């Protein structure tokens, strides 16, 4: 039987500035899903990349007085370089201005939609937010300002190419309602359905060559226009697979995957859950199966973003506190629904409580006891004991609970499911008091010795299960815990503290 196939993608961010922690959240979430499915023996392809062909990038380069490509190359490298500090396992990283796969695929997608009769050219006037790279109607604004960026859109008048989005309203509503196109969480699905029910309008998919400053992919057969950045960028999910070329990777991972999942922030749901599926329907291509939406990280209630000025560099944060601490905070603290306020103090508190005081302390205690009471050899008991039943159950149930939580796109619940093993193991130690059993054994209590064997064996097994199930979440920490519990010539390595406590957060 062929293993299930999962194609998982992040959004591709603008590169007008360096990456921030808000995007790192999405990267880590996608990485956990990819590692989890690989860990379960599934086939996985994880894609990330950068959106280079944005007017925002042009304006940022002009502000710095440098060439656009130079700015894009510099900042895109910073995004790609997050692989190491965040321990990311993406299989592909696409850059829309540099990757030769991209332009040919975007051009093919354009022509496919044109052949369906869904592209037309007309004069248009509208309110355009450069930050969103999107036109808004007056009733979509908050007191005349873009709610995302807090700025007044520009009045733009020009002739562009348009896409017949209105043609696909009923089909999209049905596909989302019946779950063919799954949007999680439910609040975001309902938001999209309400948007569709209110009426979908055709949208502009090109910009004049002049206003785009000549940056971007020219419209096929119309060099006076440049393809709108969102049309261009959304195509990366298939162009990275060789759509538009003879590469069979597209069929393998897009056409024949059981899951085609896009992880996106709540600010871009419209593009991924409405525009993109409509484009695919027009081109006659399969739709994604899942749109998985996360909310925002904030600082003092302000969204972490390049434009807001409220930002945290994830690479700097890792240099200060370590990969495991940063990944674990993003997974253990951020809820499935609702924004999360970030502080260094909260990150430090979580790392000290869970990694140093929880996982690290547990593994150190267990290995120390095995060395102290059994000369480092893990006992093989004749039978278990009722005192370890709850711990055995926790180890048995954790994988299924993790699977269910991640299927629901709930990383905090999944992390909590892993942590039940830590809690039950510590409870088992407190209840069985192995040091007292060892003392009784020295006084020739055979039953106490047998009891101690069963307890120690159950605790070591729990630590091994814990390390195994933690791998998708904090692979570095999981590997350290696994090494500590792996016998060499029948003997565990000497106990070694896995995670030093962090003294304090930097304000």
Short mmCIF file of C-alpha atoms in Angstrom, two decimals, residues 21 312 314 317-318 320-330 333 341-355 502 504-505:
data_model
loop_
_atom_site.label_atom_id
_atom_site.label_comp_id
_atom_site.label_asym_id
_atom_site.label_seq_id
_atom_site.Cartn_x
_atom_site.Cartn_y
_atom_site.Cartn_z
CA UNK A 21 8.60 36.41 14.19
CA UNK A 312 11.16 40.71 16.37
CA UNK A 314 13.56 35.32 14.71
CA UNK A 317 15.78 35.52 19.08
CA UNK A 318 17.25 32.08 18.43
CA UNK A 320 19.63 34.73 22.33
CA UNK A 321 17.55 31.81 23.60
CA UNK A 322 18.09 28.83 21.32
CA UNK A 323 16.06 27.04 18.66
CA UNK A 324 14.16 24.78 21.05
CA UNK A 325 12.98 27.62 23.26
CA UNK A 326 11.69 29.66 20.32
CA UNK A 327 9.96 26.75 18.56
CA UNK A 328 8.42 25.50 21.79
CA UNK A 329 6.95 28.90 22.70
CA UNK A 330 5.39 29.23 19.24
CA UNK A 333 1.66 29.13 23.72
CA UNK A 341 1.11 38.68 22.56
CA UNK A 342 4.81 37.92 22.56
CA UNK A 343 7.32 38.91 25.23
CA UNK A 344 10.77 37.58 25.96
CA UNK A 345 9.72 37.03 29.57
CA UNK A 346 6.96 34.65 28.46
CA UNK A 347 9.35 32.76 26.22
CA UNK A 348 11.84 32.41 29.07
CA UNK A 349 9.16 31.29 31.53
CA UNK A 350 7.89 28.60 29.15
CA UNK A 351 11.38 27.33 28.33
CA UNK A 352 12.37 27.13 31.98
CA UNK A 353 9.13 25.46 33.04
CA UNK A 354 8.85 22.92 30.22
CA UNK A 355 12.29 22.32 28.75
CA UNK A 502 17.61 30.72 31.10
CA UNK A 504 16.05 36.04 32.43
CA UNK A 505 14.59 37.62 29.31
#
